[in-house]
Short mmCIF file of C-alpha atoms in Angstrom, two decimals:
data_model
loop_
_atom_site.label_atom_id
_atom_site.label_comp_id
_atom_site.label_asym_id
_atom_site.label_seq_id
_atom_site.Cartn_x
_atom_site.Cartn_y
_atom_site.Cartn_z
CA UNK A 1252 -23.08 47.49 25.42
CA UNK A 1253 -21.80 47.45 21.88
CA UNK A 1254 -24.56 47.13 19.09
CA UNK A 1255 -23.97 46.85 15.40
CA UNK A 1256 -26.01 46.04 12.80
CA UNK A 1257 -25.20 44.10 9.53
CA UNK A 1258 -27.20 42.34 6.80
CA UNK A 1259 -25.87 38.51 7.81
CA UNK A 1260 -24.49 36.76 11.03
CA UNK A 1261 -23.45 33.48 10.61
CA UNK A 1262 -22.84 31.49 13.80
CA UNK A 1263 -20.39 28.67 13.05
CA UNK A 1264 -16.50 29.28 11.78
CA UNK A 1265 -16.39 25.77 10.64
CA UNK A 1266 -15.88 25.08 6.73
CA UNK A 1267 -19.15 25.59 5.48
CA UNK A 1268 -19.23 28.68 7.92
CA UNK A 1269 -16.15 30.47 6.58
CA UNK A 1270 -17.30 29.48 3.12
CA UNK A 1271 -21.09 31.51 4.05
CA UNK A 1272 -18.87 34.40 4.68
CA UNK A 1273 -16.79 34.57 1.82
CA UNK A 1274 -19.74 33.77 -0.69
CA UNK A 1275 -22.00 36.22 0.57
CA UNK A 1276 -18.89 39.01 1.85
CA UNK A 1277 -17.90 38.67 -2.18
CA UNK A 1278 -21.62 39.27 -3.08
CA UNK A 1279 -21.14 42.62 -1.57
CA UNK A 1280 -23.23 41.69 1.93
CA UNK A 1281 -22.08 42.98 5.44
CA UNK A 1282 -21.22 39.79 7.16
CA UNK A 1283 -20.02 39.28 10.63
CA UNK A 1284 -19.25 35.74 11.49
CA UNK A 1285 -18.81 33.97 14.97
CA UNK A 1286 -17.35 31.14 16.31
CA UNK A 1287 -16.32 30.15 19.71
CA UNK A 1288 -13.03 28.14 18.85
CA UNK A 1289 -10.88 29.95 16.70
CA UNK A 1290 -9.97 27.91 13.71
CA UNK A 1291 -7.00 25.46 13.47
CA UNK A 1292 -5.02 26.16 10.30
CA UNK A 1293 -2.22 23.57 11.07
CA UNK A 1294 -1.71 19.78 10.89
CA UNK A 1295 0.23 19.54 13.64
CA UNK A 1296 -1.95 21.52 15.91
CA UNK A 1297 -3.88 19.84 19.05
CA UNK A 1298 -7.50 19.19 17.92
CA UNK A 1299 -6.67 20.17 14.16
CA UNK A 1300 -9.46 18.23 11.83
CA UNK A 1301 -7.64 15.74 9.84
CA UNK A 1302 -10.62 14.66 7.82
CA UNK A 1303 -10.78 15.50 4.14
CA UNK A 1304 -13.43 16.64 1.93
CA UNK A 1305 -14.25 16.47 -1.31
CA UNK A 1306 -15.44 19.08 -3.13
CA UNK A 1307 -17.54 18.16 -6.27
CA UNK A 1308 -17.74 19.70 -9.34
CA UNK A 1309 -20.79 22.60 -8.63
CA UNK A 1310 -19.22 23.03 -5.39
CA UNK A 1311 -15.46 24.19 -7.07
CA UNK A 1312 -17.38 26.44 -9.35
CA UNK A 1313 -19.22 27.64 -6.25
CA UNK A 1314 -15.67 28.60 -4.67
CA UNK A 1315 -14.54 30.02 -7.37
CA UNK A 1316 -17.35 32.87 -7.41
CA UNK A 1317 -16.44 33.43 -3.77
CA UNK A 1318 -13.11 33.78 -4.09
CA UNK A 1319 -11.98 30.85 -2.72
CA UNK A 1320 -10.69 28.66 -5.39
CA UNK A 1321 -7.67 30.27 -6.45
CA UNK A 1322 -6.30 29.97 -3.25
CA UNK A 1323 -7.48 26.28 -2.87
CA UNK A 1324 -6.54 25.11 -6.20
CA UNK A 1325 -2.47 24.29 -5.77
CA UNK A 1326 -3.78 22.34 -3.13
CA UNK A 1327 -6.14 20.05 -4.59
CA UNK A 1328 -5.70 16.69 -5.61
CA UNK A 1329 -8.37 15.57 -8.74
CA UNK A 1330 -10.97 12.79 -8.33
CA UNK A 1331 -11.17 11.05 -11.59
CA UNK A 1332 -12.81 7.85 -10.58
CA UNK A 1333 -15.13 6.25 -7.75
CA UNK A 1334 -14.41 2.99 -7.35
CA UNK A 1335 -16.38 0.43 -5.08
CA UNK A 1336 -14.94 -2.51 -4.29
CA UNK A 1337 -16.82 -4.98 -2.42
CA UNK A 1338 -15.04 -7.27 -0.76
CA UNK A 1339 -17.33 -9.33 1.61
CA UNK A 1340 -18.45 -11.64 -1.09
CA UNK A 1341 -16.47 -14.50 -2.19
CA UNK A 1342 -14.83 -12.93 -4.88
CA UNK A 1343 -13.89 -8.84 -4.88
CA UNK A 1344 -16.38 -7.12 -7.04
CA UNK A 1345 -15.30 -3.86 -8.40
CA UNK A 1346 -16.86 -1.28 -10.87
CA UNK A 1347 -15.03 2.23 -11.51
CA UNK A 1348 -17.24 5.45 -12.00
CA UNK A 1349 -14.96 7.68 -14.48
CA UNK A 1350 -16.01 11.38 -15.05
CA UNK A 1351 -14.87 10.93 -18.33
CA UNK A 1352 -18.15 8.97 -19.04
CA UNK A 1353 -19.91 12.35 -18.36
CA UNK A 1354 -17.90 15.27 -18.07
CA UNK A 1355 -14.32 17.20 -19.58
CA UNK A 1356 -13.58 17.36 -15.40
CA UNK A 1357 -12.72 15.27 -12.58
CA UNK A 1358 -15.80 14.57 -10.01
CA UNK A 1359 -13.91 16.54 -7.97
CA UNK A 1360 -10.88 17.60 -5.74
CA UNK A 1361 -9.98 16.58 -2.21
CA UNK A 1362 -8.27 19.11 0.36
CA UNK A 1363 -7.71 18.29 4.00
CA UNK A 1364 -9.87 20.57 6.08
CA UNK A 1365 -7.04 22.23 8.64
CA UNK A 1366 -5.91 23.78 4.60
CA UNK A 1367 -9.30 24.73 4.66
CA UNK A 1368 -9.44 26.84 7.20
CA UNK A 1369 -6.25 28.50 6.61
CA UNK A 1370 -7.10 29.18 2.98
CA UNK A 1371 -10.78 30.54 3.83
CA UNK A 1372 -9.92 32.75 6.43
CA UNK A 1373 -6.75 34.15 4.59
CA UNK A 1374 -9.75 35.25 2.10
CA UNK A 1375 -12.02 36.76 4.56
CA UNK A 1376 -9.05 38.46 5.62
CA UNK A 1377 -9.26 40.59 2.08
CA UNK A 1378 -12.86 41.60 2.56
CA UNK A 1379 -13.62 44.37 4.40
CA UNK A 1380 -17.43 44.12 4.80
CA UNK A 1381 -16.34 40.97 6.77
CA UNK A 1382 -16.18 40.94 10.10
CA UNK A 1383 -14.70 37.61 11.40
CA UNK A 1384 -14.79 37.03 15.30
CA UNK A 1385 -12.80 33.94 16.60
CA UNK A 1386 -13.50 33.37 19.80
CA UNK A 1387 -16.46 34.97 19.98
CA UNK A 1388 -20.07 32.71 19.89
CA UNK A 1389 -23.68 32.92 19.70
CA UNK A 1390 -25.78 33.28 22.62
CA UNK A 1391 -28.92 33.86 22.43
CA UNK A 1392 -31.43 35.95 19.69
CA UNK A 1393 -34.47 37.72 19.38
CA UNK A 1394 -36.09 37.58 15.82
CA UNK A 1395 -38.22 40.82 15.13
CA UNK A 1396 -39.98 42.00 12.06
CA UNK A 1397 -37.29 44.14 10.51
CA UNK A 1398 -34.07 42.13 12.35
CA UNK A 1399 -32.75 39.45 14.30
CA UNK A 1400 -31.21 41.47 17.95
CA UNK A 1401 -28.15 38.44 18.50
CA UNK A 1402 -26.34 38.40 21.79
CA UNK A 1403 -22.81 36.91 21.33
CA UNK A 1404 -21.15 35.36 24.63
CA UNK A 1405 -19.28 38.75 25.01
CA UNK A 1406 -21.84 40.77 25.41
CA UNK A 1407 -22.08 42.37 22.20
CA UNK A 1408 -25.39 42.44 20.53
CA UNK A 1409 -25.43 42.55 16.49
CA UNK A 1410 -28.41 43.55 14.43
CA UNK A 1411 -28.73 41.32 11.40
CA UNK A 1412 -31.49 41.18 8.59
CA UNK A 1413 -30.38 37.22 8.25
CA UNK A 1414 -29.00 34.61 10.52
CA UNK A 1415 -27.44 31.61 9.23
CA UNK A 1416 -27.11 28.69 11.42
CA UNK A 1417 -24.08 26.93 10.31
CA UNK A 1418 -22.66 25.79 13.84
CA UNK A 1419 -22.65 22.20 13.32
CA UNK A 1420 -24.65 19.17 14.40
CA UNK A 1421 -25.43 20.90 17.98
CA UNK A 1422 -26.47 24.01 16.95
CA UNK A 1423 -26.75 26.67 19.38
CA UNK A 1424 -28.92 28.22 16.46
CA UNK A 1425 -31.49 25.47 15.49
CA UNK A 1426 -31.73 25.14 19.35
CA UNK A 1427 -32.63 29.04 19.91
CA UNK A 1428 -35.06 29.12 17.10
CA UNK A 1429 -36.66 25.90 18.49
CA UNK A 1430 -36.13 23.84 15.84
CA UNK A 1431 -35.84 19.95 17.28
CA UNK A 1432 -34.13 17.37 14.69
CA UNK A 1433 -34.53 13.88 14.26
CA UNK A 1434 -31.21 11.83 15.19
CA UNK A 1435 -30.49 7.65 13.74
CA UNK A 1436 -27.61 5.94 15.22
CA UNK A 1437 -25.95 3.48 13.92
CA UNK A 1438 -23.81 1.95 16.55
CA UNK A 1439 -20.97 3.17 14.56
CA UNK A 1440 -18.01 5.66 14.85
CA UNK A 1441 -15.43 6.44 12.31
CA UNK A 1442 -11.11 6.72 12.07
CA UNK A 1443 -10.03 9.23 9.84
CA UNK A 1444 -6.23 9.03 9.34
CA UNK A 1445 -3.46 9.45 6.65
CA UNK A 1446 -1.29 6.86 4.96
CA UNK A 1447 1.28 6.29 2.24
CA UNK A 1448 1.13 3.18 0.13
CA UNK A 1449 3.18 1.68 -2.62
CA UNK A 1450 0.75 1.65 -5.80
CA UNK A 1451 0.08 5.15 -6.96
CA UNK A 1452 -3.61 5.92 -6.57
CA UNK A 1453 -4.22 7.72 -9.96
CA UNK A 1454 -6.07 9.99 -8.87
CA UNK A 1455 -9.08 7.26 -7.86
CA UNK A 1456 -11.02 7.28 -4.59
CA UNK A 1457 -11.43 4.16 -3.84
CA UNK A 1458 -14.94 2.57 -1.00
CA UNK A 1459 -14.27 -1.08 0.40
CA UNK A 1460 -17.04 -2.73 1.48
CA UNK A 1461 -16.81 -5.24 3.89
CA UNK A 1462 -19.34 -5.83 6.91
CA UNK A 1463 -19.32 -2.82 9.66
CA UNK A 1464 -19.52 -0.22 7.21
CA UNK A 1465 -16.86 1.08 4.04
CA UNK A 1466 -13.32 1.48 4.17
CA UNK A 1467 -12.38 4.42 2.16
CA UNK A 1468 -9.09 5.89 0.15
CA UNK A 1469 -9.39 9.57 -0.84
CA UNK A 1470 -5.84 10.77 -3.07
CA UNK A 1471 -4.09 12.80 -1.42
CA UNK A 1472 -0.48 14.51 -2.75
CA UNK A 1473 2.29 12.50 -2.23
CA UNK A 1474 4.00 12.71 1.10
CA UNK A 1475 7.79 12.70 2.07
CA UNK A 1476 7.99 11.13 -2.12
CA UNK A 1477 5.30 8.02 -1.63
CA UNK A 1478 1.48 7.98 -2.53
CA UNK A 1479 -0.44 9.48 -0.11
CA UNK A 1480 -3.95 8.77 0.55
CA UNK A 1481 -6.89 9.96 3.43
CA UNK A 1482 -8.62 7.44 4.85
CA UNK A 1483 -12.21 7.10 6.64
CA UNK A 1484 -12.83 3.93 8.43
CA UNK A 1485 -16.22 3.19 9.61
CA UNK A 1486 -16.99 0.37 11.87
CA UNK A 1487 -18.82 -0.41 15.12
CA UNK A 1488 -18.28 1.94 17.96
CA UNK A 1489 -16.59 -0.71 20.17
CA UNK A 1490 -14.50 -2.07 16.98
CA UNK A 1491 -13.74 1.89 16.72
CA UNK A 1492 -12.45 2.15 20.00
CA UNK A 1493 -10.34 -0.90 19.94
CA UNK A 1494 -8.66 0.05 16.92
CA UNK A 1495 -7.89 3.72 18.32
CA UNK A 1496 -6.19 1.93 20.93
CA UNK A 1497 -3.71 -0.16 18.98
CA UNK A 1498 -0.20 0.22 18.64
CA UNK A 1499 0.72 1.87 15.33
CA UNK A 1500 2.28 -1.29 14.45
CA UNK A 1501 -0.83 -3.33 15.24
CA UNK A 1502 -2.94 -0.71 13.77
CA UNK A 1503 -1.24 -0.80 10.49
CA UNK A 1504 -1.75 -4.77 10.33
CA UNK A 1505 -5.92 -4.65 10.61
CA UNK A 1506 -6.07 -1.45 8.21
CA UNK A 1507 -4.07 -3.45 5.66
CA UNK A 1508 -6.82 -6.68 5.63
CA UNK A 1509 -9.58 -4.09 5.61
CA UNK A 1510 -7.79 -2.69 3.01
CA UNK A 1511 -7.84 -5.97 1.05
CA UNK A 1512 -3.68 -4.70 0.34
CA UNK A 1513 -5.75 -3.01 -2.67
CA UNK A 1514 -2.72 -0.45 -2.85
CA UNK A 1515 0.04 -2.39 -1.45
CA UNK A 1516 1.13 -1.93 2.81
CA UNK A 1517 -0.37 0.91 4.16
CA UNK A 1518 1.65 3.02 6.08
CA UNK A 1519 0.17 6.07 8.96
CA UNK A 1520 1.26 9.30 7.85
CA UNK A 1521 -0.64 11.18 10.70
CA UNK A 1522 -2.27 10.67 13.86
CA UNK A 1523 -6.03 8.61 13.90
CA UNK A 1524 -8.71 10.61 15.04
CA UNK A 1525 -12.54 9.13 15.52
CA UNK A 1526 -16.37 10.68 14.46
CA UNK A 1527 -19.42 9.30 15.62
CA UNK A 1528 -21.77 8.72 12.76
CA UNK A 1529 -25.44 9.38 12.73
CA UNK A 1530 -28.24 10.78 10.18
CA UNK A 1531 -29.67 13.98 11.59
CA UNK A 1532 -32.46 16.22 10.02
CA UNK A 1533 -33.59 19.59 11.27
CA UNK A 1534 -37.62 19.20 11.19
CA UNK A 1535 -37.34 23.16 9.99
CA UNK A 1536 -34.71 24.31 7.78
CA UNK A 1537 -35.93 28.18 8.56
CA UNK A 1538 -37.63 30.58 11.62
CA UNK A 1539 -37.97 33.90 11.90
CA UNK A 1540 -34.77 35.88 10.51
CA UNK A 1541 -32.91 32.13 10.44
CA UNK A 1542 -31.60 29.58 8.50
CA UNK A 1543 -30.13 26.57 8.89
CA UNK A 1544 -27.36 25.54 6.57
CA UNK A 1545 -24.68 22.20 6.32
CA UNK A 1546 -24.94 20.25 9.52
CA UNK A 1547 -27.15 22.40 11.60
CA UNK A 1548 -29.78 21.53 8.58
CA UNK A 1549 -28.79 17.52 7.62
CA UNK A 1550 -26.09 15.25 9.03
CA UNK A 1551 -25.03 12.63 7.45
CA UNK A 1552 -22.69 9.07 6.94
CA UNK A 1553 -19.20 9.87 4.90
CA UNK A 1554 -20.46 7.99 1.65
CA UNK A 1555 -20.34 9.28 -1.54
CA UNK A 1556 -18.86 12.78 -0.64
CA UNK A 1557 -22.27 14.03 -0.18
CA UNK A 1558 -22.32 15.94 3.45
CA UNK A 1559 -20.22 19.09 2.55
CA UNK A 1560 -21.28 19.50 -1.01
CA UNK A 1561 -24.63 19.37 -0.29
CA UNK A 1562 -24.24 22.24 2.60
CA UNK A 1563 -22.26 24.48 -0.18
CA UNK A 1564 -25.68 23.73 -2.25
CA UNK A 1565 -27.33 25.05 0.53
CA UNK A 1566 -25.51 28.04 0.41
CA UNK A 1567 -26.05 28.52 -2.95
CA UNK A 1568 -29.11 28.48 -2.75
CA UNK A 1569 -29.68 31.13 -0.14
CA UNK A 1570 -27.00 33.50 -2.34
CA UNK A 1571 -29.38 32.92 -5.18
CA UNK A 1572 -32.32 34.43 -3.70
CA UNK A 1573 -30.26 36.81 -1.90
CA UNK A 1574 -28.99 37.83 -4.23
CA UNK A 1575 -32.10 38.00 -6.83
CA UNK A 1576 -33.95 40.36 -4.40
CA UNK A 1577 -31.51 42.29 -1.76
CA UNK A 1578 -34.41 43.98 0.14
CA UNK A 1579 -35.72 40.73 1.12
CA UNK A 1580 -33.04 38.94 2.74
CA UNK A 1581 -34.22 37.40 5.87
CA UNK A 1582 -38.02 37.96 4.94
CA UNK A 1583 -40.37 35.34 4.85
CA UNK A 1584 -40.82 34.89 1.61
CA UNK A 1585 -37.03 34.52 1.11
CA UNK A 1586 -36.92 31.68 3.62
CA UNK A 1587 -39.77 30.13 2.66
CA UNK A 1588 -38.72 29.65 -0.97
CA UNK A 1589 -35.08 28.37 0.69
CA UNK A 1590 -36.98 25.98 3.07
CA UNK A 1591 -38.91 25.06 -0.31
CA UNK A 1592 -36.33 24.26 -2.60
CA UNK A 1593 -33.63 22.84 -0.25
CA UNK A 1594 -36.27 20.11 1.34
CA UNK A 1595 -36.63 17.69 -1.05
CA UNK A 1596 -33.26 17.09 -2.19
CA UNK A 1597 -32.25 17.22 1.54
CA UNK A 1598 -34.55 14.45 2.31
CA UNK A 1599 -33.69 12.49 -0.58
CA UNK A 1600 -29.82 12.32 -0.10
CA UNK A 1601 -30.02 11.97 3.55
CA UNK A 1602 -32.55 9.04 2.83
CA UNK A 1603 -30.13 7.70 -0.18
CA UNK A 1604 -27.37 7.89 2.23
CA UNK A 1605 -28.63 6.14 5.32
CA UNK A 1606 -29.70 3.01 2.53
CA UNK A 1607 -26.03 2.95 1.35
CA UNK A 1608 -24.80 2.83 4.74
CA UNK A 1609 -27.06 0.16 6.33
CA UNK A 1610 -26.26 -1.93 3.20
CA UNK A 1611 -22.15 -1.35 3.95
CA UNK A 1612 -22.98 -2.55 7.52
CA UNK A 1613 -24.46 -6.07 6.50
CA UNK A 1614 -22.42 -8.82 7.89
CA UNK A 1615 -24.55 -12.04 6.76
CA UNK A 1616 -23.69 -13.52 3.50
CA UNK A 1617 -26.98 -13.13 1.95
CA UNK A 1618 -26.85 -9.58 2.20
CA UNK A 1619 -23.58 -8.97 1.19
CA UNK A 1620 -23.95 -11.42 -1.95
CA UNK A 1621 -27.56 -8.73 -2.42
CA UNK A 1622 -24.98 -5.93 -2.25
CA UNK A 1623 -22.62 -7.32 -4.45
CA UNK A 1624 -24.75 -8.81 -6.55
CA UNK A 1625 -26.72 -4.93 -6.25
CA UNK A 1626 -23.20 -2.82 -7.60
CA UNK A 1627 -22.96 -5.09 -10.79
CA UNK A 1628 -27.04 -4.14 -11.94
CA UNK A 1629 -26.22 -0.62 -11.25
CA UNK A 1630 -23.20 -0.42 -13.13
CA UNK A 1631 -24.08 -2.49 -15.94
CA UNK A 1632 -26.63 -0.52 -17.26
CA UNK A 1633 -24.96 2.70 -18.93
CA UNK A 1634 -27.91 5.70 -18.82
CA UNK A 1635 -28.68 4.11 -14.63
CA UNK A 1636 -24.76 4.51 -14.29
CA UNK A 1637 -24.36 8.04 -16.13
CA UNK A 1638 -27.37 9.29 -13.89
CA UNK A 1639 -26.23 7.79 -11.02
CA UNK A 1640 -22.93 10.22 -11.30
CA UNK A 1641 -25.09 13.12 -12.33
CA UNK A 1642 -27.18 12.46 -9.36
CA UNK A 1643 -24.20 12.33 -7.45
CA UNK A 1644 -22.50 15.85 -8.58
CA UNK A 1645 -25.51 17.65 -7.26
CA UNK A 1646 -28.21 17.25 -10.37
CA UNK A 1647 -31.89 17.02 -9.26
#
């Protein structure tokens, strides 16, 4: 049976995965990384991930030390301003959130994750002490003092001072350390889908609010010469469903009155594709030789761009004291300090989160008039609304 040993194995070749192994590979680590589907790197592809993300401004400066950004960067389309427009009271309230207000730089940049993938594993493919293994999962460990002994499902075994769990919501990880995590539902599921539109979108992202949960426009580049723009729908899980369903035709029709025609007709430039959405945190973001990064860690609503960036701070984090002290990776003193820092702003985004989201699903007319009433108080005042953005760009 083949053995090798390494300093890090991350199990997951997901984005926040292939982004572990390109931070830490650049760093100068040994990684070998696992994953049982190999990545989709095209649109067009059965099961490609046509969600977006959104990567904020610590997280772009993040890629760039890894090597990633370059190769991202022609790609990226700049978040200059959040808006939130609620539309469930009787007249549309909306308040922009401009960078300018606080920073030289957009909040951020939005990429569709199939590029992603492509981009990321195009730069593992320069690193030699990277060892990248589509097709290949995690089966089962055994932590000892010195090393975690992994089993992958081909039989291979791979000695590794670290582990990082980074294989999603399920985690084959979290479950093998015997780490349980504490799941809310909230009856709802989300459509992620392209469109074009006839009012350029400036480079703003735009949240609707409405009862069910928030209708969202990320910019994307313009397609086939028209504005282009990713959208996340969230809604019930039956509403969900029904909507799948629909004709294009018919589908078009409701997304342009959730839309509130905000940019003009809406038009599908890809296929719809629907995410169940839940709040999930791991009651231990570390074990033995293991840690849990992104969603294996926290799980959380699409609001605010939070759930990726906050896994990339993740990763920073464990670089940092990687980093700081080489002979201690995996130690417990490493992962206790990780498990130290990470918690509290962990708890208090997926906390901040869930309250955003429960407040987007209000249908009754007292709460949306709260909510409405709730975006003009924050926005009004100009140090709650400058720390408000800083809060949401990562600051503590």
């Amino acid at each position: 049976m083949e053995r090798i040993s390494t300093d890090i194995l991350i199990a997951g070749g997901g984005v926040a995965g292939l982004t572990a192994a390109a931070a830490f590979g650049t760093a100068g680590f040994r990684v070998v990384i696992v994953d049982p589907t190999p990545p989709i790197t095209t649109s067009d592809a059965a099961g490609a991930d046509l969600r977006t993300t959104a990567f904020l401004q610590p997280a772009q400066q993040f890629l760039e030390a890894a090597g990633l950004w370059s190769k991202l960067a022609p790609y990226a389309t700049p978040l200059q301003v959040m808006r939130i427009v609620d539309a469930g009271a009787d007249a549309h309230v909306t308040r922009d959130f401009n960078a300018a207000d606080i920073s030289d730089k957009p909040f951020g940049w939005n990429l569709p994750n199939w590029l992603l993938r492509r981009e990321m594993v195009a730069r593992l493919v320069e690193l030699p002490n990277v060892d990248f293994r589509p097709g290949t999962g995690f089966a089962r460990m055994l932590a000892r003092d010195a090393a975690a002994i992994v089993t992958l499902t081909d039989g291979s075994q791979v000695d590794a001072r670290l582990v990082i769990g980074a294989d999603g919501r399920g985690s084959a990880v979290r479950k093998a350390a015997g780490i349980d995590a504490k799941i809310t539902r909230y009856g709802q599921k989300a459509l992620t889908f392209a469109v074009t539109h006839d009012a350029p979108h400036d480079n703003v992202s735009t949240e609707v609010h409405r009862s069910g949960g928030p209708f969202t426009l990320v910019p994307l580049p313009d397609h086939e010469g028209r504005p282009c723009s990713a959208v996340v729908w969230m809604d019930s899980g039956t509403e969900v469903q029904r909507l799948a369903a629909l004709t294009d035709d018919a589908f078009e029709t409701a997304a342009n009155d959730r839309s509130a025609l905000l940019y003009g007709p809406l038009k599908l430039a890809s296929r719809r594709s629907v995410w169940p959405i839940i709040s999930q945190i791991a009651d231990s973001l570390i074990a033995p030789r293991t840690a849990l990064v992104a969603e294996a860690a926290h799980v959380m609503p699409p609001i605010g761009a939070q759930g990726l960036n906050m896994s990339l701070r993740d990763l920073a984090c464990l670089l940092d004291l990687a980093t700081a002290q080489p002979d201690q990776l995996g130690a417990p003193s490493m992962l206790d300090a990780y498990a130290r820092k990470r918690h509290a702003d962990i708890k208090l985004r997926v906390t901040g989160i869930d309250a955003l989201n429960r407040a987007s699903i209000a249908g009754s007319p007292v709460f949306q008039t709260l909510r409405s009433k709730g975006i003009e108080a924050l926005y009004g005042v100009s140090p709650v609304r400058r720390t408000l953005m800083q809060l949401g760009l990562g600051a503590g």
